[in-house]
XYZ file of C-alpha atoms in Angstrom:
414
model
C -91.656 -68.732 73.166
C -88.729 -66.591 71.933
C -88.100 -66.570 67.392
C -84.552 -68.004 66.377
C -82.718 -65.112 65.246
C -80.842 -65.688 62.230
C -78.472 -63.830 60.957
C -79.432 -61.576 57.702
C -77.349 -61.939 54.697
C -75.408 -59.065 52.750
C -77.551 -56.530 50.819
C -77.228 -56.996 47.411
C -78.074 -54.807 43.953
C -81.274 -55.940 44.330
C -81.749 -55.301 48.397
C -84.123 -52.494 49.372
C -82.042 -49.859 51.167
C -85.013 -49.611 53.299
C -85.681 -52.727 55.079
C -89.005 -54.703 55.432
C -89.185 -54.620 59.368
C -92.875 -53.501 60.699
C -92.463 -49.944 62.135
C -95.575 -47.723 63.518
C -97.209 -46.485 61.557
C -98.073 -42.420 61.894
C -101.579 -40.639 61.819
C -102.329 -37.392 59.535
C -100.891 -34.970 61.558
C -97.189 -37.270 62.580
C -97.479 -37.960 58.429
C -97.906 -33.497 58.461
C -94.703 -32.720 59.955
C -92.473 -36.006 58.574
C -93.263 -34.509 55.475
C -92.542 -30.660 57.446
C -88.792 -32.756 58.343
C -88.185 -34.127 55.097
C -88.778 -30.925 52.718
C -87.728 -27.749 55.344
C -83.735 -27.007 55.644
C -81.098 -24.751 55.543
C -82.264 -23.459 52.265
C -84.418 -21.401 53.881
C -82.269 -19.187 54.269
C -80.572 -18.466 51.375
C -84.622 -17.521 49.311
C -84.279 -13.796 50.299
C -81.456 -13.860 48.067
C -82.722 -15.537 45.599
C -86.092 -12.966 45.184
C -83.229 -10.201 44.582
C -81.361 -12.173 42.264
C -84.668 -13.333 40.782
C -87.368 -10.782 41.482
C -90.555 -10.823 44.357
C -92.998 -11.631 41.749
C -91.529 -13.667 40.130
C -89.923 -15.898 42.944
C -93.718 -16.097 44.690
C -94.446 -17.336 41.230
C -91.937 -19.824 41.310
C -91.897 -20.983 45.393
C -96.144 -21.018 44.602
C -95.498 -23.009 40.749
C -92.991 -25.691 42.118
C -94.974 -26.723 45.343
C -97.247 -27.384 43.328
C -95.994 -29.506 40.291
C -93.429 -31.305 43.384
C -96.320 -32.101 44.415
C -97.877 -33.568 41.530
C -94.706 -35.847 41.096
C -94.846 -36.762 44.183
C -97.984 -38.637 44.174
C -97.049 -40.085 41.101
C -94.483 -42.027 42.503
C -96.959 -43.073 45.356
C -99.485 -43.967 42.451
C -96.670 -45.838 40.168
C -95.506 -47.968 43.513
C -99.219 -48.162 44.369
C -99.365 -49.893 41.172
C -97.012 -52.262 40.510
C -96.540 -53.990 43.619
C -100.788 -55.029 42.115
C -99.384 -56.808 40.016
C -99.237 -60.723 40.747
C -95.463 -60.833 39.043
C -93.235 -61.295 41.877
C -92.393 -57.828 42.416
C -90.627 -57.617 46.249
C -91.751 -54.347 48.037
C -91.020 -51.503 46.881
C -89.761 -48.980 50.189
C -87.635 -46.487 48.560
C -87.216 -44.554 44.853
C -84.607 -46.509 44.375
C -86.015 -49.820 44.910
C -89.095 -48.076 42.792
C -86.440 -47.188 39.583
C -85.286 -51.310 39.545
C -88.897 -52.287 39.519
C -89.203 -50.135 36.228
C -86.070 -50.166 34.677
C -84.026 -52.919 36.102
C -80.308 -52.190 37.104
C -80.432 -48.514 34.917
C -83.702 -47.228 36.607
C -81.858 -47.876 40.769
C -78.531 -46.780 38.946
C -79.999 -43.344 37.538
C -81.220 -42.731 41.487
C -78.045 -43.511 43.199
C -76.317 -41.241 40.769
C -79.286 -38.810 41.397
C -79.167 -39.011 44.955
C -75.825 -39.283 46.042
C -75.220 -35.665 43.809
C -77.905 -34.172 46.159
C -77.356 -35.029 49.784
C -73.366 -34.273 49.158
C -74.362 -30.731 47.293
C -76.434 -31.097 50.789
C -73.899 -31.556 52.845
C -71.622 -28.605 51.013
C -74.036 -26.468 51.817
C -74.219 -26.403 54.712
C -70.374 -26.508 55.540
C -70.308 -23.376 53.207
C -73.486 -21.831 55.577
C -71.427 -23.014 58.580
C -68.440 -21.433 57.798
C -70.046 -18.218 55.850
C -71.925 -17.658 59.764
C -68.442 -18.193 61.655
C -66.951 -15.303 59.290
C -69.948 -12.667 59.909
C -69.941 -13.972 63.155
C -66.074 -13.563 64.203
C -65.015 -10.701 61.572
C -62.164 -13.064 60.278
C -60.314 -12.309 57.310
C -57.728 -15.010 57.410
C -56.389 -17.528 60.460
C -53.244 -19.502 61.562
C -52.427 -18.319 57.103
C -55.604 -19.589 55.464
C -58.524 -17.948 54.572
C -61.538 -17.686 57.133
C -63.890 -20.056 55.385
C -60.527 -22.519 54.831
C -59.842 -22.053 58.650
C -63.220 -23.128 59.407
C -63.925 -25.989 56.816
C -61.010 -27.408 58.248
C -61.833 -27.672 61.753
C -65.032 -29.181 61.044
C -63.551 -31.584 58.761
C -61.533 -34.015 62.022
C -64.733 -33.494 63.615
C -67.180 -35.122 61.186
C -64.449 -37.864 60.092
C -65.466 -39.022 63.592
C -69.112 -38.664 62.829
C -69.132 -40.236 59.955
C -67.493 -43.319 60.800
C -70.443 -44.103 62.891
C -72.366 -47.266 61.758
C -75.722 -46.753 62.625
C -76.985 -43.105 63.431
C -79.358 -43.884 65.396
C -78.791 -41.705 68.371
C -78.115 -38.783 66.301
C -81.636 -39.026 64.350
C -83.657 -36.817 67.189
C -80.688 -33.997 65.823
C -82.664 -33.768 61.995
C -85.494 -32.530 64.209
C -84.254 -30.601 66.640
C -81.907 -28.527 63.628
C -85.563 -28.589 62.220
C -86.334 -26.887 65.655
C -83.955 -24.297 65.104
C -84.306 -23.761 61.757
C -88.265 -22.334 62.632
C -86.831 -20.093 65.560
C -84.648 -18.728 63.746
C -87.014 -18.047 60.461
C -88.945 -16.600 63.686
C -86.181 -14.281 65.489
C -85.223 -12.824 60.840
C -89.034 -12.773 60.084
C -89.525 -9.978 63.245
C -85.741 -8.728 62.325
C -87.395 -7.657 59.185
C -90.376 -6.409 59.826
C -88.085 -3.923 62.486
C -86.043 -2.569 59.698
C -89.322 -2.366 57.519
C -90.155 0.119 60.131
C -87.435 2.297 59.856
C -87.427 2.007 55.997
C -88.389 0.377 52.390
C -85.850 0.342 50.612
C -86.303 -0.789 46.667
C -87.517 -3.966 45.227
C -88.035 -5.113 41.326
C -90.223 -7.281 40.906
C -88.617 -9.351 37.838
C -85.370 -9.923 37.579
C -84.848 -10.534 34.131
C -85.024 -14.206 31.965
C -81.969 -15.174 32.598
C -82.273 -14.904 36.039
C -85.489 -17.228 35.990
C -83.220 -20.027 35.776
C -81.239 -18.532 38.706
C -84.305 -18.751 40.572
C -85.451 -22.088 39.065
C -82.498 -24.688 41.364
C -82.797 -22.074 43.920
C -86.389 -23.385 45.212
C -85.970 -26.002 43.389
C -83.630 -26.997 46.613
C -85.578 -25.758 49.368
C -88.090 -28.676 48.646
C -85.788 -31.391 49.128
C -87.259 -34.326 50.751
C -88.373 -36.321 47.048
C -86.524 -39.432 47.957
C -88.623 -39.798 51.426
C -92.416 -39.839 50.071
C -92.477 -43.497 49.512
C -91.401 -44.261 53.124
C -93.688 -41.993 54.830
C -96.291 -42.913 52.577
C -95.444 -46.601 53.909
C -95.707 -45.900 57.782
C -98.990 -43.414 56.842
C -102.001 -45.222 59.276
C -104.495 -44.155 56.539
C -103.066 -44.380 52.910
C -106.106 -43.056 51.429
C -106.149 -39.812 52.545
C -102.037 -39.215 52.796
C -102.263 -37.426 49.257
C -104.379 -34.353 51.109
C -102.372 -33.882 53.972
C -99.252 -34.149 51.788
C -100.487 -31.815 49.484
C -101.481 -29.663 52.780
C -97.924 -29.689 53.823
C -97.005 -28.879 50.943
C -98.771 -25.994 50.690
C -97.885 -24.985 53.888
C -94.488 -25.218 52.971
C -94.894 -22.759 49.850
C -96.766 -20.258 52.484
C -94.536 -19.948 54.680
C -91.042 -19.331 51.772
C -92.748 -17.068 49.856
C -93.820 -15.027 53.321
C -89.583 -15.896 54.316
C -87.997 -14.538 50.916
C -90.604 -11.585 50.636
C -90.346 -9.686 53.475
C -86.517 -10.627 53.890
C -86.356 -9.291 50.427
C -88.528 -6.450 50.876
C -87.488 -5.163 54.228
C -83.047 -4.860 52.759
C -83.260 -4.386 49.097
C -80.075 -4.802 47.615
C -78.369 -5.392 50.777
C -79.748 -8.628 51.062
C -77.115 -10.701 51.299
C -76.656 -15.027 49.993
C -77.754 -16.213 53.889
C -80.105 -14.051 55.365
C -78.939 -13.950 59.006
C -75.317 -12.336 57.723
C -78.035 -9.214 57.080
C -79.042 -8.931 61.262
C -77.014 -6.252 62.798
C -74.774 -7.536 65.564
C -75.520 -8.834 68.896
C -76.067 -11.457 71.382
C -79.719 -12.724 69.611
C -77.655 -13.026 65.818
C -75.024 -14.692 67.615
C -77.342 -17.358 69.329
C -78.715 -17.746 65.484
C -76.093 -18.205 64.105
C -74.186 -20.427 66.972
C -77.266 -22.575 66.751
C -77.974 -22.916 63.107
C -74.244 -23.798 62.575
C -74.811 -26.522 65.701
C -77.254 -28.845 63.916
C -76.095 -28.550 60.254
C -73.002 -30.111 61.929
C -74.346 -32.653 64.049
C -76.958 -32.967 60.151
C -74.367 -33.252 58.009
C -73.308 -37.095 58.657
C -77.049 -37.658 58.937
C -77.503 -36.376 55.448
C -74.442 -38.032 53.990
C -75.777 -41.869 55.682
C -78.094 -41.971 52.134
C -74.653 -42.082 49.986
C -72.928 -44.800 52.840
C -75.703 -46.625 51.993
C -75.390 -46.577 48.071
C -71.493 -46.359 48.254
C -70.937 -49.279 50.450
C -73.524 -51.723 48.925
C -72.495 -51.501 45.468
C -68.595 -51.226 45.646
C -67.956 -52.914 49.112
C -70.405 -55.834 48.934
C -72.813 -53.943 51.712
C -70.040 -54.384 54.114
C -69.419 -50.973 56.205
C -65.656 -49.498 54.849
C -64.113 -46.515 56.847
C -61.608 -45.253 54.578
C -64.762 -45.151 51.707
C -66.754 -42.918 54.269
C -63.726 -40.848 55.062
C -62.379 -40.011 51.532
C -65.952 -38.565 50.839
C -66.136 -36.302 54.005
C -62.570 -35.311 52.812
C -63.966 -35.093 48.449
C -66.801 -32.753 50.230
C -64.787 -30.387 52.313
C -63.054 -29.641 48.998
C -65.600 -28.946 46.929
C -66.778 -27.126 49.333
C -64.003 -24.855 50.214
C -64.347 -23.400 46.002
C -67.956 -22.690 46.165
C -68.274 -19.123 46.996
C -72.091 -18.069 47.663
C -74.298 -20.182 49.253
C -76.997 -19.323 47.429
C -75.581 -19.666 43.547
C -74.399 -23.774 44.818
C -78.525 -24.172 45.784
C -78.890 -22.922 42.422
C -76.970 -25.171 40.311
C -77.785 -28.230 42.978
C -81.434 -27.494 43.018
C -80.806 -27.184 38.928
C -78.606 -30.328 37.647
C -80.172 -32.515 40.250
C -82.739 -31.946 42.207
C -84.806 -31.787 38.995
C -84.099 -34.860 38.092
C -85.607 -36.165 41.146
C -87.930 -34.648 41.810
C -89.584 -33.920 37.714
C -87.915 -36.583 35.449
C -87.432 -40.140 37.305
C -91.170 -39.664 38.346
C -93.069 -38.625 35.292
C -90.876 -41.258 33.143
C -91.447 -44.270 35.788
C -95.729 -43.122 35.733
C -95.445 -42.935 31.864
C -93.603 -46.505 32.019
C -96.052 -48.210 33.976
C -98.784 -46.626 32.961
C -97.954 -46.239 29.239
C -100.687 -48.777 27.920
C -103.865 -47.438 29.987
C -102.834 -43.283 29.721
C -105.524 -41.416 27.859
C -103.636 -38.489 25.476
C -103.679 -35.698 27.845
C -102.261 -37.908 30.402
C -99.613 -39.393 28.199
C -98.773 -35.439 26.659
C -98.336 -34.187 30.522
C -96.348 -36.451 32.021
C -93.954 -36.643 28.800
C -94.272 -32.291 28.982
C -93.064 -32.881 32.242
C -89.526 -34.740 31.606
C -88.674 -32.861 28.520
C -89.619 -29.603 30.672
C -87.062 -31.020 33.705
C -84.779 -31.751 31.075
C -84.776 -28.143 29.575
C -84.936 -26.894 32.749
C -81.951 -28.767 34.120
C -79.819 -28.028 31.210
C -80.462 -23.647 31.842
C -80.384 -23.985 35.251
C -77.017 -25.575 35.617
C -75.359 -23.279 32.522
C -77.076 -19.800 34.480
C -76.222 -21.392 38.007
C -72.134 -22.430 37.253
C -72.226 -18.918 35.559
C -72.763 -17.179 37.915
C -70.270 -19.455 40.515
C -67.227 -18.480 38.235
C -67.702 -14.866 37.417
C -65.915 -12.921 39.878
C -67.861 -10.738 42.250
C -67.261 -7.594 43.735
């Protein structure tokens, strides 16, 4: 007999962002792939430029160091969620980072997570628009169009179409495009690396191993930006078929991604040296393949934009619209994203700013803080010191990285 369908109540402040309905569980290979999709994005294309600014040796150390610390903090989130759900004290199922924040610190915890998720996702979308406009500028080589700068023209050209895409109440039908975008990213990385090898075969420019202490924080921000996706770890662990092996699978995924990032960034920088541009595809010579890579990446980021904005709409509509769909709020947010993108001159510099100011909080500070608050009564001294140390380190990196990245963005580049 079919069950009678009941209408669901509107979400409230305490309602999880992700529903509790049954979903198919993921095998280890699928979990590995899901982690890869959640973390790898267009930010990888700015890594060679970060290697140029920071130095190849320091950049490699940063990539592997950030990967290890990010993995550790992701597992802190998993352990904290498991501990809370094991209590018999009425905790609802914790499905997301925001739910965990609420379970640990109440409304303040959820507010902190919500704010950082909004800022990080908006930051990613601003980066998408910068990437699209810069790619089209390099492809068409036009400094101005219809009285606007080329960058402004391309961004405002995207604007009306993004209003339409972001008006879609449910993005289920657009979700496969995120997977397609990652496939295109991998293809673009492969093409770029082949181009790097061809360039290296002709000549090898001078490169530096260390770009200076001030650039250390800049490079840290860029690397943190590329390891996006910490907010999806709890849902991914929930969907894992063998939860006891989730940590091992996550570790293998992070190690593979770190190796891929290190190889791609180092090869791109070593091939072009001081001529390395903020988006490595801009270093590729003119031709059909270069145009195809740039157009393909731009199209995929164009359609990834509404997917990345969706968590922002969920938070804003839950907090200010009673959980109901709000068209004008979505349009205002799209307009603001476009406005900010107009004034950001450099893709890699912006990556560093978002990574330093927001991603470090989501990836390091909040996981360690939540873990400490839940486990403090049973932790040994070294574990206590480690959690507090990560919180302090994260705050220090956020302040210093934001300062140096802001200086780079505001400086006049000739």
